GROMACS .gro file of C-alpha atoms in nm:
model
  283
    1MET     CA    1  20.066  31.366  28.043
    2LYS     CA    2  20.070  31.301  28.450
    3THR     CA    3  20.309  31.552  28.612
    4VAL     CA    4  20.519  31.380  28.934
    5PHE     CA    5  20.726  31.545  29.170
    6LEU     CA    6  21.067  31.458  29.206
    7ASN     CA    7  21.348  31.645  29.436
    8GLY     CA    8  21.153  31.956  29.458
    9GLU     CA    9  21.013  31.975  29.126
   10TYR     CA   10  20.691  31.888  28.948
   11ILE     CA   11  20.781  31.749  28.606
   12ALA     CA   12  20.622  31.537  28.325
   13GLU     CA   13  20.633  31.179  28.413
   14ASP     CA   14  20.818  31.103  28.126
   15GLN     CA   15  21.106  31.335  28.216
   16ALA     CA   16  21.143  31.169  28.551
   17GLN     CA   17  21.537  31.027  28.594
   18VAL     CA   18  21.700  30.883  28.875
   19SER     CA   19  22.032  30.771  28.890
   20VAL     CA   20  22.143  30.413  28.851
   21PHE     CA   21  22.326  30.438  29.159
   22ASP     CA   22  22.023  30.525  29.374
   23ARG     CA   23  22.000  30.313  29.727
   24GLY     CA   24  21.650  30.255  29.645
   25PHE     CA   25  21.686  30.136  29.318
   26LEU     CA   26  22.036  29.907  29.442
   27PHE     CA   27  21.903  29.825  29.769
   28GLY     CA   28  21.542  29.892  29.839
   29ASP     CA   29  21.695  30.164  30.068
   30SER     CA   30  21.414  30.350  30.084
   31VAL     CA   31  21.058  30.418  30.229
   32TYR     CA   32  20.723  30.512  30.128
   33GLU     CA   33  20.356  30.597  30.173
   34VAL     CA   34  20.013  30.556  29.937
   35ILE     CA   35  19.796  30.838  30.045
   36PRO     CA   36  19.415  30.829  29.890
   37PHE     CA   37  19.291  31.183  29.814
   38TYR     CA   38  18.895  31.229  29.754
   39GLN     CA   39  18.791  31.525  29.597
   40GLY     CA   40  19.137  31.670  29.643
   41VAL     CA   41  19.134  31.605  30.034
   42GLY     CA   42  19.395  31.387  30.185
   43PHE     CA   43  19.229  31.093  30.376
   44ARG     CA   44  19.395  31.078  30.730
   45LEU     CA   45  19.699  31.233  30.556
   46ASP     CA   46  19.832  31.338  30.895
   47GLU     CA   47  19.824  30.996  30.994
   48HIS     CA   48  20.011  30.877  30.669
   49LEU     CA   49  20.269  31.166  30.727
   50GLN     CA   50  20.313  31.064  31.091
   51ARG     CA   51  20.385  30.704  30.969
   52LEU     CA   52  20.602  30.842  30.712
   53ALA     CA   53  20.820  31.023  30.970
   54TYR     CA   54  20.839  30.731  31.223
   55SER     CA   55  20.992  30.496  30.891
   56LEU     CA   56  21.234  30.764  30.803
   57GLU     CA   57  21.372  30.800  31.147
   58ALA     CA   58  21.410  30.438  31.192
   59ILE     CA   59  21.616  30.372  30.916
   60GLN     CA   60  21.793  30.739  30.972
   61ILE     CA   61  21.715  30.943  30.668
   62VAL     CA   62  21.631  31.330  30.740
   63ALA     CA   63  21.408  31.453  30.457
   64ASP     CA   64  21.280  31.811  30.570
   65TYR     CA   65  20.982  31.892  30.336
   66ASP     CA   66  20.631  32.033  30.374
   67TRP     CA   67  20.494  31.681  30.259
   68SER     CA   68  20.104  31.876  30.284
   69ALA     CA   69  20.143  32.095  30.062
   70ILE     CA   70  20.374  31.926  29.810
   71LEU     CA   71  20.124  31.650  29.763
   72THR     CA   72  19.799  31.887  29.751
   73ARG     CA   73  19.969  32.066  29.490
   74LEU     CA   74  20.088  31.738  29.294
   75VAL     CA   75  19.722  31.634  29.327
   76ASP     CA   76  19.568  31.999  29.206
   77LEU     CA   77  19.829  31.943  28.940
   78ASN     CA   78  19.684  31.624  28.802
   79GLY     CA   79  19.341  31.737  28.794
   80GLY     CA   80  19.242  31.678  29.137
   81GLY     CA   81  18.930  31.470  29.228
   82ASN     CA   82  19.014  31.096  29.345
   83LEU     CA   83  19.370  31.011  29.330
   84SER     CA   84  19.596  30.772  29.526
   85VAL     CA   85  19.933  30.966  29.571
   86TYR     CA   86  20.259  30.687  29.600
   87LEU     CA   87  20.519  30.938  29.773
   88GLN     CA   88  20.878  30.719  29.828
   89ILE     CA   89  21.204  30.859  29.974
   90SER     CA   90  21.543  30.695  29.906
   91ARG     CA   91  21.873  30.735  30.101
   92GLY     CA   92  21.976  30.886  29.804
   93SER     CA   93  22.268  30.796  29.556
   94ALA     CA   94  22.633  30.828  29.598
   95GLY     CA   95  22.762  30.746  29.271
   96ARG     CA   96  22.868  30.395  29.353
   97ARG     CA   97  22.738  30.079  29.506
   98SER     CA   98  22.826  30.022  29.849
   99HIS     CA   99  22.653  29.871  30.180
  100ILE     CA  100  22.807  30.185  30.352
  101TYR     CA  101  22.636  30.527  30.334
  102ASP     CA  102  22.740  30.879  30.412
  103ALA     CA  103  22.503  31.003  30.642
  104ASN     CA  104  22.486  31.341  30.458
  105MET     CA  105  22.371  31.181  30.159
  106ILE     CA  106  22.064  31.382  30.012
  107PRO     CA  107  21.728  31.197  29.977
  108THR     CA  108  21.560  31.094  29.663
  109VAL     CA  109  21.221  31.211  29.703
  110PHE     CA  110  20.955  31.106  29.465
  111ALA     CA  111  20.572  31.122  29.443
  112CYS     CA  112  20.337  30.996  29.185
  113CYS     CA  113  19.960  30.994  29.102
  114ASN     CA  114  19.683  30.707  28.995
  115PRO     CA  115  19.323  30.768  28.983
  116ILE     CA  116  19.096  30.576  29.259
  117LYS     CA  117  18.774  30.515  29.319
  118ASP     CA  118  18.581  30.660  29.552
  119ILE     CA  119  18.437  30.353  29.760
  120TYR     CA  120  18.230  30.561  30.024
  121ASP     CA  121  18.046  30.685  29.764
  122ALA     CA  122  17.958  30.374  29.555
  123GLY     CA  123  17.803  30.230  29.863
  124PRO     CA  124  17.823  29.846  30.060
  125ASP     CA  125  17.669  29.682  29.788
  126SER     CA  126  17.938  29.785  29.521
  127ILE     CA  127  18.221  29.612  29.741
  128ALA     CA  128  18.221  29.247  29.691
  129GLY     CA  129  18.405  28.991  29.936
  130VAL     CA  130  18.746  28.867  29.822
  131ARG     CA  131  18.859  28.506  29.865
  132ALA     CA  132  19.226  28.460  30.035
  133MET     CA  133  19.451  28.217  30.113
  134VAL     CA  134  19.709  28.164  30.403
  135THR     CA  135  20.082  28.125  30.342
  136ASP     CA  136  20.395  28.168  30.563
  137ASP     CA  137  20.516  28.513  30.649
  138LEU     CA  138  20.885  28.541  30.502
  139ARG     CA  139  20.952  28.915  30.564
  140TRP     CA  140  21.185  29.056  30.761
  141GLY     CA  141  21.156  29.149  31.119
  142ARG     CA  142  21.114  29.484  31.088
  143CYS     CA  143  20.741  29.521  30.929
  144ASP     CA  144  20.647  29.790  31.128
  145ILE     CA  145  20.879  30.024  30.884
  146LYS     CA  146  20.689  30.082  30.550
  147SER     CA  147  20.984  29.983  30.349
  148THR     CA  148  20.993  29.979  29.966
  149GLY     CA  149  21.178  29.600  30.005
  150LEU     CA  150  20.839  29.427  29.950
  151LEU     CA  151  20.972  29.070  29.754
  152PRO     CA  152  20.806  28.869  29.987
  153ASN     CA  153  20.504  29.081  29.948
  154ILE     CA  154  20.518  29.026  29.549
  155LEU     CA  155  20.546  28.687  29.589
  156VAL     CA  156  20.240  28.621  29.825
  157MET     CA  157  20.054  28.862  29.630
  158GLN     CA  158  20.171  28.630  29.267
  159GLN     CA  159  20.132  28.303  29.456
  160ALA     CA  160  19.740  28.432  29.574
  161LYS     CA  161  19.679  28.512  29.159
  162GLN     CA  162  19.791  28.210  29.052
  163ALA     CA  163  19.559  28.037  29.311
  164GLY     CA  164  19.276  28.242  29.176
  165VAL     CA  165  19.235  28.428  29.504
  166GLN     CA  166  19.244  28.800  29.585
  167GLU     CA  167  19.501  28.822  29.911
  168GLY     CA  168  19.724  28.618  30.085
  169LEU     CA  169  19.747  28.622  30.456
  170MET     CA  170  20.082  28.585  30.603
  171MET     CA  171  20.154  28.346  30.928
  172ARG     CA  172  20.465  28.346  31.142
  173ASP     CA  173  20.533  28.127  31.419
  174GLY     CA  174  20.156  27.978  31.383
  175LEU     CA  175  19.993  28.323  31.409
  176LEU     CA  176  19.861  28.551  31.193
  177THR     CA  177  20.019  28.875  31.109
  178GLU     CA  178  19.895  29.050  30.827
  179GLY     CA  179  19.817  29.004  30.444
  180ALA     CA  180  20.073  29.086  30.162
  181SER     CA  181  19.847  29.407  30.101
  182CYS     CA  182  19.642  29.470  30.394
  183ASN     CA  183  19.588  29.437  30.772
  184VAL     CA  184  19.359  29.181  30.908
  185MET     CA  185  19.095  29.118  31.130
  186LEU     CA  186  18.822  28.884  31.263
  187VAL     CA  187  18.484  28.924  31.406
  188GLU     CA  188  18.351  28.656  31.717
  189LYS     CA  189  18.031  28.735  31.853
  190GLY     CA  190  18.020  29.097  31.832
  191VAL     CA  191  18.399  29.169  31.899
  192ILE     CA  192  18.652  29.273  31.663
  193TYR     CA  193  18.999  29.114  31.712
  194THR     CA  194  19.305  29.224  31.542
  195PRO     CA  195  19.683  29.054  31.556
  196ARG     CA  196  19.923  29.226  31.832
  197GLY     CA  197  20.103  29.559  31.732
  198GLY     CA  198  20.514  29.523  31.681
  199ALA     CA  199  20.756  29.487  31.487
  200GLU     CA  200  20.597  29.204  31.304
  201ILE     CA  201  20.320  29.419  31.133
  202LEU     CA  202  20.282  29.750  30.960
  203GLY     CA  203  20.098  30.007  31.159
  204GLY     CA  204  19.796  30.059  30.952
  205THR     CA  205  19.627  30.387  30.939
  206THR     CA  206  19.284  30.224  30.847
  207ARG     CA  207  19.310  29.998  31.082
  208GLU     CA  208  19.354  30.246  31.358
  209LEU     CA  209  19.063  30.456  31.215
  210ILE     CA  210  18.903  30.102  31.244
  211ARG     CA  211  18.995  30.129  31.659
  212GLU     CA  212  18.863  30.493  31.637
  213LEU     CA  213  18.532  30.406  31.482
  214ALA     CA  214  18.477  30.098  31.701
  215ALA     CA  215  18.570  30.274  31.998
  216ASN     CA  216  18.319  30.601  31.937
  217ASN     CA  217  18.031  30.344  31.906
  218GLY     CA  218  18.035  30.117  32.139
  219ILE     CA  219  18.202  29.839  31.951
  220VAL     CA  220  18.467  29.614  32.144
  221MET     CA  221  18.804  29.570  31.913
  222GLN     CA  222  19.102  29.362  32.094
  223GLU     CA  223  19.450  29.268  32.015
  224ALA     CA  224  19.490  28.882  32.022
  225ASP     CA  225  19.723  28.611  31.925
  226ILE     CA  226  19.505  28.447  31.603
  227ASP     CA  227  19.606  28.133  31.474
  228TYR     CA  228  19.470  27.959  31.182
  229ALA     CA  229  19.187  27.745  31.354
  230ARG     CA  230  19.102  28.045  31.511
  231LEU     CA  231  19.085  28.224  31.168
  232LEU     CA  232  18.873  27.981  31.025
  233ALA     CA  233  18.626  28.004  31.271
  234ALA     CA  234  18.533  28.348  31.299
  235ASP     CA  235  18.227  28.518  31.228
  236GLU     CA  236  18.345  28.758  30.986
  237VAL     CA  237  18.695  28.826  30.835
  238TRP     CA  238  18.777  29.173  30.743
  239LEU     CA  239  19.096  29.346  30.537
  240SER     CA  240  19.161  29.692  30.583
  241SER     CA  241  19.405  29.960  30.386
  242SER     CA  242  19.398  30.283  30.252
  243THR     CA  243  19.285  30.267  29.931
  244ARG     CA  244  19.039  29.967  29.977
  245ALA     CA  245  18.891  30.090  30.310
  246VAL     CA  246  18.749  29.797  30.509
  247VAL     CA  247  18.693  29.469  30.283
  248PRO     CA  248  18.498  29.143  30.377
  249VAL     CA  249  18.659  28.799  30.301
  250ILE     CA  250  18.404  28.533  30.242
  251GLU     CA  251  18.668  28.233  30.190
  252ILE     CA  252  18.983  28.095  30.326
  253ASP     CA  253  19.136  27.822  30.182
  254GLY     CA  254  18.857  27.703  30.003
  255GLN     CA  255  18.614  27.717  30.306
  256PRO     CA  256  18.338  28.003  30.361
  257VAL     CA  257  18.371  28.270  30.620
  258ALA     CA  258  18.075  28.157  30.860
  259ASP     CA  259  17.788  28.152  30.599
  260GLY     CA  260  18.045  28.277  30.307
  261LYS     CA  261  17.857  28.635  30.319
  262LYS     CA  262  17.917  28.965  30.368
  263GLY     CA  263  17.901  28.974  30.752
  264PRO     CA  264  17.650  29.213  30.949
  265LEU     CA  265  17.935  29.427  31.152
  266TRP     CA  266  18.124  29.464  30.835
  267ALA     CA  267  17.823  29.631  30.681
  268GLN     CA  268  17.797  29.853  31.011
  269MET     CA  269  18.141  29.943  30.980
  270PHE     CA  270  18.172  30.018  30.644
  271GLU     CA  271  17.868  30.263  30.725
  272LEU     CA  272  18.104  30.434  30.990
  273PHE     CA  273  18.384  30.468  30.712
  274THR     CA  274  18.112  30.650  30.507
  275ARG     CA  275  17.976  30.873  30.751
  276TYR     CA  276  18.309  30.973  30.868
  277GLN     CA  277  18.483  31.007  30.502
  278ASN     CA  278  18.122  31.240  30.389
  279ASP     CA  279  18.194  31.444  30.742
  280LEU     CA  280  18.590  31.497  30.612
  281MET     CA  281  18.476  31.594  30.237
  282ASN     CA  282  18.193  31.873  30.359
  283GLY     CA  283  18.486  32.021  30.616
   0.00000   0.00000   0.00000
């Protein structure tokens, strides 16, 4: 039986209960993070917690916890190793449904773990290129907040599944924003381009790690406006997320990306990721 964290306690998952009046359940009035732990060590944990603090402040939830200690303990209680930790903080429950909330509400804090594969240990040959489709971005105007209100993302991923592809790439006003479950970037003549930051996209922790690794290894990375034609004409297209690292896209809307194979700059970036992760594991 897995152990979860709920409102200050570590308990068996089948004992965890949340009020039906919780605002996370009724309104999606909550934020979350997904943080990979490899061999019990949080990967980019500080960066994830900084983003969590940003999201909490943006929606005015005050939750004073030692997140690092809580999550590390939760991972230990679930056997350590390679786990993905889901952490959600809702505004709490007032015992009734109302759009207006009391600023003094006590937040509901929940965290759980699921096993993940150590993609870095497996090597680049184990990473399969994915196929994607392009769709409209129907999300709200504050995608920089990591909110649990993910209905548009769910609909896009279901649409992708029905189309037989693995990811939906979203566009707003003719420009690429991000994937339904990831950030997106492309390569043109050895330069990495990614959509401009702002309220329209989530500030991905893995996206920022790619930026750091690129800067430290002489690879140019820039923010840019990316339209549909530019996306399809790219030399390489990548997806990035915390649990998948950096993944090559080999087909978009039925058309191959370049030669339809994993690109050389992707292979180099994956190797840089692997070194970074090994350094982290070795202290």
